[in-house]
Amino acid sequence: MNLAILVSGRGSNMKAILEAKKSGKLPNVEPKIVISNIADAPALNTAKEFGIEALFIDPKPYKGNRDGYDKLIVDELKKHEIDLIALAGFMRIISQTLLKAFPNKIVNIHPALLPSFPGLHGQKQALDYGVKISGCTVHFVDSGVDTGPIILQAAVPVLDSDTEETLSERILKFEHKIYPMAIDLISQGKVRIEGRRVFIDDDLL
Ligand code: GRF
């Protein structure tokens, strides 16, 4: 399964996926390309350190033309015969152009237990709301914001002493576990979508 990872920033989830691959935990996954919409995203250098092609695609000429920009991404993904796209801190809304080219082939990681606290700053939203348990969610991407079918979730306690930073850090450790795990399950053909529900054919879960 040829994998592309789309990033905009530090890329710690991308790194967790590439590390899992390096240590033999993703036998069916071939990371092919990392694409960023931000020129100096640290993730690009990290990808190169792992020997993965790292490409910056400049969104500036495509202001107000999301489909035009996503067409460039689709062309790159097709060129690399990509089977699955992992969004890893990719800070752009995905257009119909990309969604239609890769139906049910795009996944995302979100730092909260969806459907609670979608959108930006999921960890701060959870703290401000006062929940005692938050976590992270790997889900398929659909046309909404963090609304697609849920693949895996991990629950993480919220402590009285937490700040946005400490909670984010605790959640991030679990993001790094469940994202490679979800990608592994998909690559083994063990993930099935039925409507909103995702079924995982694995005895371990
Ligand atoms: C993570 O918290 C992820 O859940 C969210 O964006 C952040 C990306 O962090 N979608 P990183 O670039 O993977 O370190």
PDB file of C-alpha atoms and ligand atoms in Angstrom:
ATOM      1  CA  MET A   1       0.000   0.000   0.000  1.00  0.00           C
ATOM      2  CA  ASN A   2       1.648   3.189  -1.209  1.00  0.00           C
ATOM      3  CA  LEU A   3       1.284   5.934   1.384  1.00  0.00           C
ATOM      4  CA  ALA A   4       1.432   9.726   1.062  1.00  0.00           C
ATOM      5  CA  ILE A   5       1.556  11.962   4.115  1.00  0.00           C
ATOM      6  CA  LEU A   6       0.322  15.574   3.974  1.00  0.00           C
ATOM      7  CA  VAL A   7       1.776  17.960   6.549  1.00  0.00           C
ATOM      8  CA  SER A   8       1.999  21.631   7.449  1.00  0.00           C
ATOM      9  CA  GLY A   9       4.180  21.731  10.546  1.00  0.00           C
ATOM     10  CA  ARG A  10       6.466  19.844  12.900  1.00  0.00           C
ATOM     11  CA  GLY A  11       5.372  16.410  11.689  1.00  0.00           C
ATOM     12  CA  SER A  12       5.612  14.322  14.851  1.00  0.00           C
ATOM     13  CA  ASN A  13       2.778  12.043  13.661  1.00  0.00           C
ATOM     14  CA  MET A  14       4.473  11.690  10.291  1.00  0.00           C
ATOM     15  CA  LYS A  15       7.668  10.770  12.136  1.00  0.00           C
ATOM     16  CA  ALA A  16       5.839   8.164  14.221  1.00  0.00           C
ATOM     17  CA  ILE A  17       4.562   6.558  10.994  1.00  0.00           C
ATOM     18  CA  LEU A  18       8.002   6.617   9.361  1.00  0.00           C
ATOM     19  CA  GLU A  19       9.597   5.215  12.525  1.00  0.00           C
ATOM     20  CA  ALA A  20       7.026   2.426  12.675  1.00  0.00           C
ATOM     21  CA  LYS A  21       7.899   1.597   9.067  1.00  0.00           C
ATOM     22  CA  LYS A  22      11.633   1.673   9.817  1.00  0.00           C
ATOM     23  CA  SER A  23      11.257  -0.699  12.748  1.00  0.00           C
ATOM     24  CA  GLY A  24       9.317  -3.225  10.662  1.00  0.00           C
ATOM     25  CA  LYS A  25       5.872  -2.540  12.122  1.00  0.00           C
ATOM     26  CA  LEU A  26       4.219  -1.586   8.808  1.00  0.00           C
ATOM     27  CA  PRO A  27       5.197  -4.455   6.514  1.00  0.00           C
ATOM     28  CA  ASN A  28       2.509  -3.709   3.921  1.00  0.00           C
ATOM     29  CA  VAL A  29       3.037   0.080   3.862  1.00  0.00           C
ATOM     30  CA  GLU A  30       5.375   1.877   1.481  1.00  0.00           C
ATOM     31  CA  PRO A  31       5.716   5.590   2.381  1.00  0.00           C
ATOM     32  CA  LYS A  32       6.294   7.285  -0.992  1.00  0.00           C
ATOM     33  CA  ILE A  33       5.984  11.029  -0.572  1.00  0.00           C
ATOM     34  CA  VAL A  34       5.432  13.783   1.997  1.00  0.00           C
ATOM     35  CA  ILE A  35       3.709  16.924   0.729  1.00  0.00           C
ATOM     36  CA  SER A  36       3.567  20.252   2.586  1.00  0.00           C
ATOM     37  CA  ASN A  37       1.707  23.486   1.895  1.00  0.00           C
ATOM     38  CA  ILE A  38       4.258  25.326   4.067  1.00  0.00           C
ATOM     39  CA  ALA A  39       7.750  25.849   2.647  1.00  0.00           C
ATOM     40  CA  ASP A  40       9.650  25.676   5.926  1.00  0.00           C
ATOM     41  CA  ALA A  41       7.600  22.991   7.679  1.00  0.00           C
ATOM     42  CA  PRO A  42      10.103  21.038   9.831  1.00  0.00           C
ATOM     43  CA  ALA A  43       8.323  17.848   8.683  1.00  0.00           C
ATOM     44  CA  LEU A  44       9.885  18.236   5.220  1.00  0.00           C
ATOM     45  CA  ASN A  45      13.428  17.903   6.582  1.00  0.00           C
ATOM     46  CA  THR A  46      12.463  15.011   8.821  1.00  0.00           C
ATOM     47  CA  ALA A  47      10.960  13.201   5.809  1.00  0.00           C
ATOM     48  CA  LYS A  48      14.224  13.683   3.880  1.00  0.00           C
ATOM     49  CA  GLU A  49      16.174  12.288   6.848  1.00  0.00           C
ATOM     50  CA  PHE A  50      14.070   9.151   6.478  1.00  0.00           C
ATOM     51  CA  GLY A  51      14.905   9.067   2.762  1.00  0.00           C
ATOM     52  CA  ILE A  52      11.357   9.947   1.706  1.00  0.00           C
ATOM     53  CA  GLU A  53      10.652  12.402  -1.118  1.00  0.00           C
ATOM     54  CA  ALA A  54       9.521  15.687   0.441  1.00  0.00           C
ATOM     55  CA  LEU A  55       7.657  18.174  -1.704  1.00  0.00           C
ATOM     56  CA  PHE A  56       6.472  21.720  -0.997  1.00  0.00           C
ATOM     57  CA  ILE A  57       3.527  22.792  -3.141  1.00  0.00           C
ATOM     58  CA  ASP A  58       3.032  26.545  -2.936  1.00  0.00           C
ATOM     59  CA  PRO A  59      -0.607  27.499  -2.331  1.00  0.00           C
ATOM     60  CA  LYS A  60      -0.031  31.228  -3.044  1.00  0.00           C
ATOM     61  CA  PRO A  61      -0.866  31.166  -6.772  1.00  0.00           C
ATOM     62  CA  TYR A  62      -4.085  29.312  -5.888  1.00  0.00           C
ATOM     63  CA  LYS A  63      -5.644  31.774  -3.477  1.00  0.00           C
ATOM     64  CA  GLY A  64      -9.436  31.337  -3.671  1.00  0.00           C
ATOM     65  CA  ASN A  65      -8.968  28.289  -5.908  1.00  0.00           C
ATOM     66  CA  ARG A  66      -8.847  25.324  -3.566  1.00  0.00           C
ATOM     67  CA  ASP A  67      -9.698  22.868  -6.349  1.00  0.00           C
ATOM     68  CA  GLY A  68      -6.844  24.160  -8.508  1.00  0.00           C
ATOM     69  CA  TYR A  69      -4.353  23.592  -5.695  1.00  0.00           C
ATOM     70  CA  ASP A  70      -5.728  20.188  -4.824  1.00  0.00           C
ATOM     71  CA  LYS A  71      -5.516  19.196  -8.503  1.00  0.00           C
ATOM     72  CA  LEU A  72      -1.726  19.632  -8.228  1.00  0.00           C
ATOM     73  CA  ILE A  73      -1.723  17.393  -5.156  1.00  0.00           C
ATOM     74  CA  VAL A  74      -3.882  14.797  -6.945  1.00  0.00           C
ATOM     75  CA  ASP A  75      -1.456  14.793  -9.908  1.00  0.00           C
ATOM     76  CA  GLU A  76       1.483  14.123  -7.574  1.00  0.00           C
ATOM     77  CA  LEU A  77      -0.401  11.401  -5.726  1.00  0.00           C
ATOM     78  CA  LYS A  78      -1.413   9.693  -8.981  1.00  0.00           C
ATOM     79  CA  LYS A  79       2.148   9.937 -10.272  1.00  0.00           C
ATOM     80  CA  HIS A  80       3.306   8.040  -7.179  1.00  0.00           C
ATOM     81  CA  GLU A  81       0.433   5.516  -7.421  1.00  0.00           C
ATOM     82  CA  ILE A  82      -0.726   6.383  -3.916  1.00  0.00           C
ATOM     83  CA  ASP A  83      -3.275   4.085  -2.262  1.00  0.00           C
ATOM     84  CA  LEU A  84      -3.732   5.908   1.051  1.00  0.00           C
ATOM     85  CA  ILE A  85      -3.260   9.516   2.139  1.00  0.00           C
ATOM     86  CA  ALA A  86      -2.569  10.309   5.796  1.00  0.00           C
ATOM     87  CA  LEU A  87      -3.201  13.891   6.872  1.00  0.00           C
ATOM     88  CA  ALA A  88      -0.790  14.651   9.702  1.00  0.00           C
ATOM     89  CA  GLY A  89      -1.282  18.197  10.896  1.00  0.00           C
ATOM     90  CA  PHE A  90      -2.227  19.327   7.363  1.00  0.00           C
ATOM     91  CA  MET A  91      -3.843  22.707   7.982  1.00  0.00           C
ATOM     92  CA  ARG A  92      -6.028  22.989   4.902  1.00  0.00           C
ATOM     93  CA  ILE A  93      -9.593  22.033   4.156  1.00  0.00           C
ATOM     94  CA  ILE A  94      -9.647  19.240   1.584  1.00  0.00           C
ATOM     95  CA  SER A  95     -11.631  20.013  -1.582  1.00  0.00           C
ATOM     96  CA  GLN A  96     -14.008  17.762  -3.527  1.00  0.00           C
ATOM     97  CA  THR A  97     -11.273  17.407  -6.153  1.00  0.00           C
ATOM     98  CA  LEU A  98      -9.060  15.518  -3.707  1.00  0.00           C
ATOM     99  CA  LEU A  99     -11.909  13.703  -1.951  1.00  0.00           C
ATOM    100  CA  LYS A 100     -13.406  12.424  -5.203  1.00  0.00           C
ATOM    101  CA  ALA A 101     -10.032  11.277  -6.537  1.00  0.00           C
ATOM    102  CA  PHE A 102      -9.428   9.224  -3.367  1.00  0.00           C
ATOM    103  CA  PRO A 103     -12.796   8.144  -1.924  1.00  0.00           C
ATOM    104  CA  ASN A 104     -12.372   6.551   1.528  1.00  0.00           C
ATOM    105  CA  LYS A 105      -8.623   6.669   0.970  1.00  0.00           C
ATOM    106  CA  ILE A 106      -7.846   9.698   3.130  1.00  0.00           C
ATOM    107  CA  VAL A 107      -7.359   9.444   6.893  1.00  0.00           C
ATOM    108  CA  ASN A 108      -6.720  12.049   9.584  1.00  0.00           C
ATOM    109  CA  ILE A 109      -5.691  12.190  13.232  1.00  0.00           C
ATOM    110  CA  HIS A 110      -7.554  14.558  15.543  1.00  0.00           C
ATOM    111  CA  PRO A 111      -6.479  15.443  19.125  1.00  0.00           C
ATOM    112  CA  ALA A 112      -9.867  14.851  20.802  1.00  0.00           C
ATOM    113  CA  LEU A 113     -12.517  12.159  21.124  1.00  0.00           C
ATOM    114  CA  LEU A 114     -14.733  12.976  18.136  1.00  0.00           C
ATOM    115  CA  PRO A 115     -17.482  13.961  17.695  1.00  0.00           C
ATOM    116  CA  SER A 116     -16.496  16.162  20.652  1.00  0.00           C
ATOM    117  CA  PHE A 117     -14.275  19.138  19.954  1.00  0.00           C
ATOM    118  CA  PRO A 118     -13.761  19.075  16.176  1.00  0.00           C
ATOM    119  CA  GLY A 119     -11.824  21.775  14.355  1.00  0.00           C
ATOM    120  CA  LEU A 120      -8.882  23.697  15.702  1.00  0.00           C
ATOM    121  CA  HIS A 121      -7.445  23.414  19.238  1.00  0.00           C
ATOM    122  CA  GLY A 122      -9.258  20.218  20.241  1.00  0.00           C
ATOM    123  CA  GLN A 123      -7.182  19.955  23.407  1.00  0.00           C
ATOM    124  CA  LYS A 124      -8.002  23.514  24.558  1.00  0.00           C
ATOM    125  CA  GLN A 125     -11.685  22.989  23.745  1.00  0.00           C
ATOM    126  CA  ALA A 126     -11.677  19.867  25.967  1.00  0.00           C
ATOM    127  CA  LEU A 127      -9.958  21.710  28.831  1.00  0.00           C
ATOM    128  CA  ASP A 128     -12.264  24.730  28.587  1.00  0.00           C
ATOM    129  CA  TYR A 129     -15.335  22.482  28.530  1.00  0.00           C
ATOM    130  CA  GLY A 130     -14.143  20.659  31.625  1.00  0.00           C
ATOM    131  CA  VAL A 131     -14.280  17.050  30.433  1.00  0.00           C
ATOM    132  CA  LYS A 132     -12.420  14.519  32.574  1.00  0.00           C
ATOM    133  CA  ILE A 133     -11.484  12.289  29.656  1.00  0.00           C
ATOM    134  CA  SER A 134     -10.323  13.362  26.229  1.00  0.00           C
ATOM    135  CA  GLY A 135      -8.085  11.600  23.744  1.00  0.00           C
ATOM    136  CA  CYS A 136      -7.488  11.236  20.038  1.00  0.00           C
ATOM    137  CA  THR A 137      -9.267   9.865  16.991  1.00  0.00           C
ATOM    138  CA  VAL A 138      -8.148   8.417  13.671  1.00  0.00           C
ATOM    139  CA  HIS A 139     -10.928   8.799  11.119  1.00  0.00           C
ATOM    140  CA  PHE A 140     -11.641   8.688   7.419  1.00  0.00           C
ATOM    141  CA  VAL A 141     -11.933  12.124   5.870  1.00  0.00           C
ATOM    142  CA  ASP A 142     -15.228  13.221   4.351  1.00  0.00           C
ATOM    143  CA  SER A 143     -16.422  16.644   3.246  1.00  0.00           C
ATOM    144  CA  GLY A 144     -17.086  17.877   6.797  1.00  0.00           C
ATOM    145  CA  VAL A 145     -14.617  19.081   9.415  1.00  0.00           C
ATOM    146  CA  ASP A 146     -13.504  15.996  11.395  1.00  0.00           C
ATOM    147  CA  THR A 147     -16.821  14.256  10.689  1.00  0.00           C
ATOM    148  CA  GLY A 148     -15.763  11.103   8.799  1.00  0.00           C
ATOM    149  CA  PRO A 149     -16.178   7.500  10.022  1.00  0.00           C
ATOM    150  CA  ILE A 150     -14.081   6.732  13.102  1.00  0.00           C
ATOM    151  CA  ILE A 151     -11.387   4.036  12.814  1.00  0.00           C
ATOM    152  CA  LEU A 152      -9.613   4.061  16.193  1.00  0.00           C
ATOM    153  CA  GLN A 153      -9.747   6.169  19.357  1.00  0.00           C
ATOM    154  CA  ALA A 154      -7.661   6.349  22.508  1.00  0.00           C
ATOM    155  CA  ALA A 155      -8.975   7.824  25.762  1.00  0.00           C
ATOM    156  CA  VAL A 156      -6.651  10.033  27.791  1.00  0.00           C
ATOM    157  CA  PRO A 157      -7.429  11.444  31.259  1.00  0.00           C
ATOM    158  CA  VAL A 158      -7.596  15.191  31.833  1.00  0.00           C
ATOM    159  CA  LEU A 159      -5.867  16.129  35.100  1.00  0.00           C
ATOM    160  CA  ASP A 160      -6.762  19.067  37.338  1.00  0.00           C
ATOM    161  CA  SER A 161      -3.247  20.395  36.902  1.00  0.00           C
ATOM    162  CA  ASP A 162      -3.367  20.256  33.095  1.00  0.00           C
ATOM    163  CA  THR A 163      -2.603  23.172  30.847  1.00  0.00           C
ATOM    164  CA  GLU A 164      -3.215  23.066  27.099  1.00  0.00           C
ATOM    165  CA  GLU A 165       0.461  22.110  26.718  1.00  0.00           C
ATOM    166  CA  THR A 166       0.528  19.240  29.215  1.00  0.00           C
ATOM    167  CA  LEU A 167      -2.743  17.778  27.947  1.00  0.00           C
ATOM    168  CA  SER A 168      -1.596  18.091  24.330  1.00  0.00           C
ATOM    169  CA  GLU A 169       1.630  16.301  25.193  1.00  0.00           C
ATOM    170  CA  ARG A 170      -0.189  13.418  26.924  1.00  0.00           C
ATOM    171  CA  ILE A 171      -2.623  13.050  24.010  1.00  0.00           C
ATOM    172  CA  LEU A 172       0.188  13.243  21.436  1.00  0.00           C
ATOM    173  CA  LYS A 173       1.843  10.100  22.852  1.00  0.00           C
ATOM    174  CA  PHE A 174      -1.346   8.197  22.055  1.00  0.00           C
ATOM    175  CA  GLU A 175      -1.669   9.818  18.620  1.00  0.00           C
ATOM    176  CA  HIS A 176       1.740   8.352  17.831  1.00  0.00           C
ATOM    177  CA  LYS A 177       0.492   4.895  18.822  1.00  0.00           C
ATOM    178  CA  ILE A 178      -2.922   4.733  17.180  1.00  0.00           C
ATOM    179  CA  TYR A 179      -2.094   6.461  13.874  1.00  0.00           C
ATOM    180  CA  PRO A 180       0.502   3.893  12.714  1.00  0.00           C
ATOM    181  CA  MET A 181      -1.760   1.142  14.115  1.00  0.00           C
ATOM    182  CA  ALA A 182      -4.735   2.328  12.025  1.00  0.00           C
ATOM    183  CA  ILE A 183      -2.586   2.607   8.894  1.00  0.00           C
ATOM    184  CA  ASP A 184      -1.256  -0.906   9.503  1.00  0.00           C
ATOM    185  CA  LEU A 185      -4.796  -2.305   9.845  1.00  0.00           C
ATOM    186  CA  ILE A 186      -5.908  -0.569   6.626  1.00  0.00           C
ATOM    187  CA  SER A 187      -2.843  -1.891   4.782  1.00  0.00           C
ATOM    188  CA  GLN A 188      -3.753  -5.412   5.860  1.00  0.00           C
ATOM    189  CA  GLY A 189      -7.274  -5.025   4.468  1.00  0.00           C
ATOM    190  CA  LYS A 190      -8.751  -5.374   7.945  1.00  0.00           C
ATOM    191  CA  VAL A 191     -10.749  -2.139   7.936  1.00  0.00           C
ATOM    192  CA  ARG A 192     -14.267  -2.099   6.497  1.00  0.00           C
ATOM    193  CA  ILE A 193     -16.631   0.897   6.312  1.00  0.00           C
ATOM    194  CA  GLU A 194     -20.381   0.433   6.535  1.00  0.00           C
ATOM    195  CA  GLY A 195     -22.145   3.765   6.533  1.00  0.00           C
ATOM    196  CA  ARG A 196     -20.814   5.696   9.510  1.00  0.00           C
ATOM    197  CA  ARG A 197     -19.399   2.594  11.161  1.00  0.00           C
ATOM    198  CA  VAL A 198     -15.960   1.131  10.706  1.00  0.00           C
ATOM    199  CA  PHE A 199     -15.406  -2.538  11.460  1.00  0.00           C
ATOM    200  CA  ILE A 200     -11.984  -3.928  12.184  1.00  0.00           C
ATOM    201  CA  ASP A 201     -11.357  -7.598  11.503  1.00  0.00           C
ATOM    202  CA  ASP A 202      -8.617  -8.161  14.016  1.00  0.00           C
ATOM    203  CA  ASP A 203      -8.578 -10.503  16.993  1.00  0.00           C
ATOM    204  CA  LEU A 204      -6.238  -8.219  18.902  1.00  0.00           C
ATOM    205  CA  LEU A 205      -8.738  -5.383  19.199  1.00  0.00           C
TER     206      LEU A 205
HETATM  207  C1  GRF B   1      -1.661  16.837  16.058  1.00  0.00           C
HETATM  208  O1  GRF B   1      -2.085  17.224  17.338  1.00  0.00           O
HETATM  209  C2  GRF B   1      -2.796  16.238  15.286  1.00  0.00           C
HETATM  210  O2  GRF B   1      -3.701  15.558  16.098  1.00  0.00           O
HETATM  211  C3  GRF B   1      -3.455  17.453  14.690  1.00  0.00           C
HETATM  212  O3  GRF B   1      -2.402  18.325  14.367  1.00  0.00           O
HETATM  213  C4  GRF B   1      -1.287  18.051  15.202  1.00  0.00           C
HETATM  214  C5  GRF B   1      -0.143  17.764  14.303  1.00  0.00           C
HETATM  215  O4  GRF B   1       1.064  17.571  15.009  1.00  0.00           O
HETATM  216  N1  GRF B   1      -4.245  17.085  13.543  1.00  0.00           N
HETATM  217  P1  GRF B   1       2.324  16.966  14.290  1.00  0.00           P
HETATM  218  O5  GRF B   1       2.662  17.901  13.122  1.00  0.00           O
HETATM  219  O6  GRF B   1       1.967  15.592  13.805  1.00  0.00           O
HETATM  220  O7  GRF B   1       3.402  16.953  15.318  1.00  0.00           O
END
